[in-house]
Coordinates of C-alpha atoms in Angstrom, one line a residue:
X1 CA 5.5 -7.6 -18.8
X2 CA 6.9 -10.2 -21.0
X3 CA 6.5 -13.8 -22.0
X4 CA 9.2 -15.9 -23.6
X5 CA 10.8 -15.7 -27.0
X6 CA 8.4 -15.1 -29.9
X7 CA 6.7 -18.4 -30.9
X8 CA 3.6 -17.4 -32.9
X9 CA 1.8 -14.6 -34.6
X10 CA 0.2 -13.2 -31.5
X11 CA 1.6 -15.0 -28.5
X12 CA 4.6 -15.0 -26.2
X13 CA 6.1 -11.8 -27.5
X14 CA 8.6 -10.2 -25.2
X15 CA 7.1 -7.3 -23.4
X16 CA 3.4 -8.2 -23.8
X17 CA 1.1 -7.4 -20.9
X18 CA -1.6 -9.5 -19.4
X19 CA -4.8 -8.7 -21.3
X20 CA -7.8 -7.2 -19.6
X21 CA -11.3 -7.1 -20.9
X22 CA -12.0 -4.0 -18.9
X23 CA -8.8 -2.1 -19.5
X24 CA -9.3 1.7 -19.7
X25 CA -7.2 4.3 -21.5
X26 CA -3.5 3.7 -21.0
X27 CA -1.2 6.4 -19.7
X28 CA 2.4 6.6 -20.6
X29 CA 4.3 3.8 -18.9
X30 CA 6.5 4.8 -16.0
X31 CA 9.5 3.0 -14.5
X32 CA 8.6 0.2 -12.1
X33 CA 10.3 -0.4 -8.8
X34 CA 9.9 -4.1 -9.3
X35 CA 11.4 -4.2 -12.8
X36 CA 14.1 -6.9 -12.4
X37 CA 17.7 -6.2 -13.2
X38 CA 19.3 -7.4 -16.4
X39 CA 21.3 -10.0 -14.4
X40 CA 18.0 -11.6 -13.1
X41 CA 18.6 -14.6 -15.4
X42 CA 21.7 -15.3 -13.3
X43 CA 20.0 -15.2 -10.0
X44 CA 19.6 -18.8 -8.9
X45 CA 17.2 -21.1 -7.2
X46 CA 17.7 -19.8 -3.7
X47 CA 16.3 -16.5 -4.6
X48 CA 13.2 -18.2 -6.1
X49 CA 12.8 -20.2 -3.0
X50 CA 12.9 -17.0 -0.9
X51 CA 10.3 -15.5 -3.2
X52 CA 8.0 -18.4 -2.6
X53 CA 8.5 -18.1 1.2
X54 CA 7.6 -14.4 1.1
X55 CA 4.5 -15.0 -1.1
X56 CA 3.2 -17.8 1.1
X57 CA 3.8 -15.8 4.3
X58 CA 1.9 -12.9 2.9
X59 CA -1.0 -15.1 2.0
X60 CA -1.2 -16.8 5.4
X61 CA -1.5 -13.7 7.7
X62 CA -1.3 -10.0 7.9
X63 CA 2.3 -8.8 8.4
X64 CA 3.5 -12.2 7.2
X65 CA 5.6 -10.8 4.4
X66 CA 7.4 -8.4 6.7
X67 CA 8.1 -11.1 9.2
X68 CA 9.4 -13.4 6.5
X69 CA 11.9 -10.8 5.3
X70 CA 13.8 -11.6 8.5
X71 CA 13.9 -15.4 8.0
X72 CA 17.3 -17.0 7.2
X73 CA 16.0 -18.1 3.7
X74 CA 15.9 -14.4 2.9
X75 CA 18.5 -12.7 5.0
X76 CA 21.2 -15.2 3.9
X77 CA 20.9 -14.1 0.3
X78 CA 23.1 -11.4 -1.2
X79 CA 21.5 -8.0 -1.6
X80 CA 20.5 -8.2 -5.3
X81 CA 19.0 -11.7 -4.7
X82 CA 17.0 -10.4 -1.7
X83 CA 15.7 -7.5 -3.8
X84 CA 14.8 -9.9 -6.6
X85 CA 13.0 -12.3 -4.3
X86 CA 10.9 -9.5 -2.8
X87 CA 10.1 -8.1 -6.3
X88 CA 8.9 -11.4 -7.5
X89 CA 6.7 -12.0 -4.4
X90 CA 5.2 -8.5 -4.7
X91 CA 4.5 -9.0 -8.4
X92 CA 2.8 -12.3 -7.7
X93 CA 0.7 -10.8 -5.0
X94 CA -0.5 -7.9 -7.2
X95 CA -1.4 -10.3 -10.1
X96 CA -2.3 -13.4 -8.1
X97 CA -5.9 -13.6 -9.4
X98 CA -4.8 -13.3 -13.1
X99 CA -1.9 -15.7 -12.6
X100 CA -4.3 -18.3 -11.1
X101 CA -6.8 -17.7 -14.0
X102 CA -4.0 -18.6 -16.4
X103 CA -2.9 -21.7 -14.4
X104 CA -6.4 -23.0 -14.0
X105 CA -6.8 -23.1 -17.7
X106 CA -3.7 -25.3 -18.0
X107 CA -4.2 -27.6 -15.0
X108 CA -6.7 -30.4 -15.1
X109 CA -6.6 -30.7 -11.3
X110 CA -5.1 -28.7 -8.5
X111 CA -1.5 -29.7 -7.9
X112 CA 0.2 -29.6 -4.4
X113 CA 0.6 -26.1 -3.0
X114 CA 4.4 -26.3 -3.4
X115 CA 4.0 -26.9 -7.1
X116 CA 1.4 -24.1 -7.4
X117 CA 3.8 -21.8 -5.6
X118 CA 6.6 -22.7 -8.1
X119 CA 4.2 -22.0 -11.0
X120 CA 3.0 -18.7 -9.5
X121 CA 6.6 -17.5 -8.9
X122 CA 7.6 -18.4 -12.5
X123 CA 4.6 -16.6 -14.1
X124 CA 5.2 -13.5 -11.9
X125 CA 8.6 -13.3 -13.4
X126 CA 7.8 -13.9 -17.1
X127 CA 4.4 -12.2 -17.3
X128 CA 4.9 -9.3 -15.0
X129 CA 8.6 -8.6 -14.4
X130 CA 10.1 -9.3 -17.8
X131 CA 12.4 -12.2 -16.8
X132 CA 13.5 -14.2 -19.8
X133 CA 11.2 -17.3 -20.0
X134 CA 14.1 -19.7 -20.4
X135 CA 15.5 -18.6 -17.0
X136 CA 12.3 -18.7 -15.1
X137 CA 11.2 -22.0 -16.6
X138 CA 14.5 -23.7 -16.2
X139 CA 14.8 -22.6 -12.6
X140 CA 11.3 -23.7 -11.8
X141 CA 12.0 -27.2 -13.1
X142 CA 15.2 -27.3 -11.1
X143 CA 13.3 -26.4 -8.0
X144 CA 10.8 -29.2 -8.6
X145 CA 13.5 -31.7 -9.2
X146 CA 15.5 -31.0 -6.0
X147 CA 12.8 -32.2 -3.6
X148 CA 11.7 -35.8 -3.7
X149 CA 8.1 -34.7 -2.9
X150 CA 7.9 -32.4 -5.9
X151 CA 10.2 -34.3 -8.3
X152 CA 7.3 -36.3 -9.8
X153 CA 5.8 -33.0 -10.9
X154 CA 8.8 -31.5 -12.8
X155 CA 7.4 -32.6 -16.1
X156 CA 4.1 -30.9 -15.3
X157 CA 5.9 -27.7 -14.3
X158 CA 7.8 -27.7 -17.6
X159 CA 4.8 -28.5 -19.7
X160 CA 2.6 -25.9 -18.1
X161 CA 5.1 -23.1 -18.3
X162 CA 6.3 -24.0 -21.8
X163 CA 2.7 -24.1 -23.0
X164 CA 1.9 -20.7 -21.6
X165 CA 5.1 -19.4 -23.2
X166 CA 4.2 -20.9 -26.6
X167 CA 0.4 -20.1 -26.6
X168 CA 0.3 -16.9 -24.6
X169 CA -1.5 -16.3 -21.3
X170 CA -4.9 -15.6 -22.8
X171 CA -7.4 -13.0 -21.5
X172 CA -7.5 -12.2 -17.8
X173 CA -9.4 -9.6 -15.8
X174 CA -7.9 -7.1 -13.3
X175 CA -10.9 -7.7 -11.0
X176 CA -9.8 -11.2 -10.4
X177 CA -6.9 -9.9 -8.4
X178 CA -9.3 -8.7 -5.7
X179 CA -10.8 -11.2 -3.2
X180 CA -14.4 -11.8 -4.0
X181 CA -15.8 -10.4 -0.8
X182 CA -13.8 -7.2 -1.2
X183 CA -14.8 -6.8 -4.9
X184 CA -18.4 -7.2 -3.9
X185 CA -18.1 -4.6 -1.2
X186 CA -16.4 -2.1 -3.4
X187 CA -18.9 -2.6 -6.2
X188 CA -21.8 -2.0 -3.9
X189 CA -20.2 1.0 -2.3
X190 CA -18.5 2.8 -5.2
X191 CA -20.1 1.2 -8.4
X192 CA -18.9 -0.7 -11.4
X193 CA -16.7 2.0 -12.9
X194 CA -14.9 2.7 -9.6
X195 CA -14.4 -1.0 -9.0
X196 CA -12.7 -1.3 -12.4
X197 CA -10.5 1.6 -11.6
X198 CA -9.5 0.2 -8.2
X199 CA -8.7 -3.2 -9.8
X200 CA -6.4 -1.6 -12.3
X201 CA -4.8 0.5 -9.5
X202 CA -4.2 -2.8 -7.6
X203 CA -1.9 -3.9 -10.4
X204 CA 0.4 -1.0 -10.3
X205 CA 3.7 -0.5 -8.4
X206 CA 3.4 3.0 -6.8
X207 CA 5.9 5.8 -7.0
X208 CA 7.8 7.2 -4.0
X209 CA 6.3 10.4 -2.5
X210 CA 8.2 12.9 -0.4
X211 CA 6.9 15.4 2.1
X212 CA 9.1 18.5 2.5
X213 CA 9.9 20.9 5.3
X214 CA 8.6 24.4 4.7
X215 CA 12.0 25.8 3.9
X216 CA 12.7 23.2 1.2
X217 CA 12.2 23.9 -2.5
X218 CA 9.8 21.4 -4.1
X219 CA 10.8 22.3 -7.6
X220 CA 14.5 21.9 -6.9
X221 CA 14.0 18.5 -5.1
X222 CA 11.8 17.3 -8.0
X223 CA 14.6 18.1 -10.4
X224 CA 17.1 16.4 -8.2
X225 CA 15.1 13.1 -7.9
X226 CA 13.7 13.2 -11.5
X227 CA 10.2 13.7 -10.2
X228 CA 7.3 16.1 -10.2
X229 CA 5.6 18.4 -7.8
X230 CA 2.0 17.3 -7.0
X231 CA -0.8 19.5 -5.8
X232 CA -0.2 20.3 -2.1
X233 CA 3.6 20.3 -2.5
X234 CA 4.4 16.6 -2.4
X235 CA 7.2 15.6 -4.6
X236 CA 6.6 12.3 -6.5
X237 CA 9.4 10.3 -8.1
X238 CA 9.8 7.0 -9.9
X239 CA 13.4 7.0 -9.0
X240 CA 14.5 3.8 -7.3
X241 CA 17.2 2.7 -4.9
X242 CA 18.2 3.5 -1.4
X243 CA 16.4 6.8 -0.4
X244 CA 19.1 7.5 2.1
X245 CA 21.4 8.3 -0.9
X246 CA 19.0 10.8 -2.5
X247 CA 19.7 14.6 -2.4
X248 CA 18.3 16.2 0.7
X249 CA 18.0 13.1 2.9
X250 CA 21.1 13.7 5.0
X251 CA 20.0 17.4 5.3
X252 CA 16.7 16.3 6.7
X253 CA 14.8 18.3 4.0
X254 CA 12.1 15.6 3.5
X255 CA 10.7 12.3 4.5
X256 CA 8.8 9.5 2.6
X257 CA 5.0 9.8 2.8
X258 CA 2.3 9.0 0.3
X259 CA 0.6 12.0 -1.2
X260 CA -2.8 11.0 0.2
X261 CA -1.3 10.4 3.7
X262 CA -0.1 14.0 3.7
X263 CA -3.7 15.3 3.2
X264 CA -5.1 14.9 6.7
X265 CA -2.6 17.2 8.4
X266 CA -3.1 19.8 5.7
X267 CA -6.8 19.4 6.5
X268 CA -6.0 19.9 10.2
X269 CA -4.1 23.0 9.4
X270 CA -1.9 23.3 12.5
X271 CA -0.3 26.7 13.0
X272 CA 2.8 28.1 14.7
X273 CA 2.0 28.7 18.4
X274 CA -0.8 26.2 18.5
X275 CA -0.8 22.9 20.5
X276 CA -1.5 19.7 18.7
X277 CA -2.0 16.0 19.5
X278 CA -1.2 13.2 17.1
X279 CA -3.0 10.1 18.5
X280 CA -1.8 6.7 17.1
X281 CA 1.2 8.6 15.7
X282 CA 3.5 5.8 14.5
X283 CA 5.3 5.6 12.1
X284 CA 5.2 9.4 12.4
X285 CA 5.0 11.0 9.0
X286 CA 2.0 13.1 10.1
X287 CA 3.8 14.1 13.4
X288 CA 6.6 15.5 11.3
X289 CA 4.2 17.5 9.2
X290 CA 2.6 19.0 12.4
X291 CA 6.0 19.7 13.9
X292 CA 7.1 21.4 10.6
X293 CA 4.1 23.7 10.8
X294 CA 5.5 25.2 14.0
X295 CA 2.9 23.8 16.3
X296 CA 3.9 22.2 19.6
X297 CA 3.0 18.6 19.1
X298 CA 2.6 15.5 21.3
X299 CA 2.9 12.2 19.5
X300 CA 1.0 9.4 21.2
X301 CA 1.2 5.7 20.4
X302 CA 1.0 2.4 22.2
X303 CA 4.0 0.9 20.5
X304 CA 7.4 2.0 21.5
X305 CA 9.0 -0.1 18.7
X306 CA 6.8 1.5 16.0
X307 CA 7.9 5.0 17.2
X308 CA 11.5 4.2 16.4
X309 CA 11.2 5.6 12.9
X310 CA 9.7 8.8 14.2
X311 CA 12.5 9.3 16.6
X312 CA 15.0 8.7 13.8
X313 CA 13.3 11.1 11.5
X314 CA 13.0 13.8 14.2
X315 CA 16.7 13.6 14.7
X316 CA 17.4 13.7 11.0
X317 CA 15.1 16.6 10.2
X318 CA 15.8 18.6 13.3
X319 CA 12.1 18.8 14.2
X320 CA 10.7 18.5 17.7
X321 CA 7.9 16.5 19.2
X322 CA 7.0 15.3 22.7
X323 CA 6.6 11.5 22.5
X324 CA 4.4 9.5 24.9
X325 CA 4.2 5.7 24.7
X326 CA 0.7 4.9 25.8
X327 CA -2.6 3.6 24.4
X328 CA -4.6 6.7 23.4
X329 CA -7.7 5.8 25.4
X330 CA -5.6 5.2 28.6
X331 CA -3.5 8.4 28.5
X332 CA -4.1 10.3 31.8
X333 CA -2.7 13.6 30.8
X334 CA -5.3 16.4 31.4
X335 CA -4.3 18.7 28.5
X336 CA -6.5 19.7 25.7
X337 CA -5.3 20.8 22.3
X338 CA -6.1 23.3 19.5
X339 CA -5.7 20.5 16.9
X340 CA -6.1 16.8 17.4
X341 CA -5.4 14.2 14.7
X342 CA -6.7 10.7 15.0
X343 CA -5.2 8.4 12.3
X344 CA -7.0 5.3 13.6
X345 CA -6.0 1.7 13.4
X346 CA -7.9 0.2 10.4
X347 CA -7.9 -2.6 7.9
X348 CA -5.6 -0.5 5.7
X349 CA -7.3 -1.7 2.5
X350 CA -6.6 1.6 0.9
X351 CA -2.9 0.9 0.9
X352 CA -3.0 -2.1 -1.5
X353 CA -0.8 -0.4 -4.0
X354 CA 2.1 -0.5 -1.5
X355 CA 1.0 -3.4 0.5
X356 CA -0.9 -5.8 -1.8
X357 CA -0.9 -8.5 0.9
X358 CA -3.6 -6.5 2.9
X359 CA -6.2 -7.6 0.4
X360 CA -5.4 -11.3 1.0
X361 CA -4.8 -11.0 4.7
X362 CA -7.9 -8.9 5.7
X363 CA -10.9 -10.9 6.7
X364 CA -14.6 -9.6 6.8
X365 CA -14.8 -9.9 10.6
X366 CA -11.9 -7.5 11.0
X367 CA -13.9 -4.6 9.6
X368 CA -16.4 -4.8 12.5
X369 CA -13.8 -5.5 15.1
X370 CA -11.7 -2.4 14.1
X371 CA -14.8 -0.3 13.8
X372 CA -15.4 -0.8 17.5
X373 CA -11.8 0.3 18.2
X374 CA -12.3 3.4 16.1
X375 CA -15.5 4.2 17.9
X376 CA -13.7 4.2 21.3
X377 CA -10.7 6.2 20.0
X378 CA -13.0 8.9 18.5
X379 CA -14.7 9.4 21.8
X380 CA -11.3 9.6 23.5
X381 CA -10.1 12.1 20.9
X382 CA -13.1 14.3 21.5
X383 CA -12.1 14.8 25.1
X384 CA -8.8 16.2 24.0
X385 CA -10.1 19.0 21.7
X386 CA -10.1 22.4 23.3
X387 CA -13.2 24.7 22.9
X388 CA -13.0 26.1 19.4
X389 CA -10.5 23.5 18.4
X390 CA -10.6 21.0 15.6
X391 CA -10.4 17.3 15.2
X392 CA -9.4 15.4 12.0
X393 CA -10.3 11.7 11.9
X394 CA -8.7 9.6 9.1
X395 CA -8.2 6.0 8.1
X396 CA -6.3 4.4 5.2
X397 CA -9.3 2.1 4.6
X398 CA -11.9 1.9 1.8
X399 CA -14.5 0.4 4.1
X400 CA -17.4 2.8 4.9
X401 CA -17.8 1.3 8.4
X402 CA -14.3 2.6 9.2
X403 CA -14.9 6.0 7.6
X404 CA -18.2 7.7 6.9
X405 CA -20.2 5.5 9.3
X406 CA -17.9 6.4 12.1
X407 CA -18.3 10.1 11.6
X408 CA -22.1 9.9 11.2
X409 CA -22.3 8.0 14.5
X410 CA -19.8 10.3 16.3
X411 CA -21.8 13.5 15.4
X412 CA -24.9 11.9 16.7
X413 CA -23.1 11.1 20.0
X414 CA -21.4 14.5 20.2
X415 CA -23.7 17.4 19.3
X416 CA -20.9 19.8 20.4
X417 CA -19.0 19.0 17.2
X418 CA -19.8 19.9 13.6
X419 CA -18.2 19.2 10.2
X420 CA -15.8 21.9 8.9
X421 CA -16.0 21.1 5.1
X422 CA -12.8 20.4 3.3
X423 CA -11.6 22.3 0.2
X424 CA -9.6 19.9 -1.9
X425 CA -7.7 22.5 -3.9
X426 CA -6.4 24.1 -0.7
X427 CA -4.9 20.8 0.7
X428 CA -3.7 19.0 -2.3
X429 CA -6.5 16.4 -2.5
X430 CA -8.2 15.2 -5.7
X431 CA -11.3 17.3 -6.4
X432 CA -13.5 14.2 -6.9
X433 CA -12.6 13.1 -3.3
X434 CA -15.0 15.6 -1.8
X435 CA -18.2 14.0 -0.4
X436 CA -21.6 15.8 -0.2
X437 CA -21.0 16.1 3.6
X438 CA -17.7 18.0 3.1
X439 CA -15.5 15.0 4.0
X440 CA -12.8 13.4 1.8
X441 CA -13.0 9.9 0.3
X442 CA -9.8 9.4 -1.7
X443 CA -9.7 6.3 -3.9
X444 CA -6.4 4.8 -5.1
X445 CA -7.8 5.1 -8.7
X446 CA -7.8 8.9 -8.4
X447 CA -5.0 10.8 -10.1
X448 CA -4.4 7.7 -12.3
X449 CA -2.6 9.9 -14.8
X450 CA -0.1 10.8 -12.1
X451 CA 0.3 7.3 -10.8
X452 CA -2.5 7.1 -8.2
X453 CA -2.6 7.6 -4.5
X454 CA -3.3 5.5 -1.4
X455 CA -6.9 5.3 -0.3
X456 CA -8.0 7.5 2.6
X457 CA -11.0 8.8 4.4
X458 CA -10.7 12.0 6.3
X459 CA -13.1 14.4 8.1
X460 CA -12.5 17.7 9.9
X461 CA -14.7 18.5 12.8
X462 CA -14.9 21.6 14.9
X463 CA -15.8 21.8 18.6
X464 CA -18.4 24.6 18.9

């Protein structure tokens, strides 16, 4: 993170990070995907406009950022400009609470939203991405000047940004980046220390994790992509760029999948010769894991469009799966399976490292709404488990209603199932993720020294 050119004894120094009252021990810095290129100072106003479009779209609704990436304001930009715009929007989303804390100290009253967006975008560049202050401030002023509605505020934009450059941002708290209702929930569920860890994790740009086919060499791939082998065999790299150009991609040796997302299939432990069902399979990383085990797998999902990536990866890796496009609860096939995986639709609050917009887009009412969907899907999954078979339920959510509460209620409704406790060391999960019941509750703050993981809940059940 950097401010502008040095102005005083302890403020504005290039490379300074936003202060945090609750900052824990720092690990060695790692390369960041959203670090802007050296030529960022030359990227013009259109890229900043696109960054504002992406930021506002992400704040308005779930999936808004992805949808906005297809808008002309973004697609018309050259490749480097598009990458810069997305990097700025993601940085602003990750640090939005801190950025607003800084702005609120400088603004006597709230300006129009267009001006606030300009200021947020400028501070995301200077305080997070390391863009030279002169470039970010100058462009923000130009943006204010070009529109008659914002032109009267160009002096305010200049004064606020120059003041922050000169005086420094001041103290901010990582917890401010979390919406109040989510912070309150996580504090009640996980405690103060865990909340502080989650808030720090929400600031960080995640690495890229790769799951490998059984015949691939993790150590060799790690050397090729300048990465490391994590417990369980996932290869983690901070290498950036187009993954299609990385060693082993064309050969189909691996696919991109967060280390935590790979745990549920390891917990399911499908074997060669077994039958398996992956309910709600898209985008398909877990289906690929099951297919790579040698099991005969059916991938079921209601969205044909979301299964496109699975089809592409199956073709690239040479793996096989039967694909059925159908809502899981409506599938009329009478087969039962040795292993059933239900990665249920959820609020996805555990994925905030990769998708910071989920924290802003998720509303309290969605938790209860999705919990009802999960309830129905679990009962449908139970009917698919053959006698003696096993069921793994998982969600990438940090909300208990979508995880622990679901399994407690399911076991009460289904006395023919029992928990088969997880052993974290055997499946590449953090040791501290094991719950007293034998389930897994992975928090994004775990493995902080390795770069963290996505948040997941997973439970393995046996039909007895």
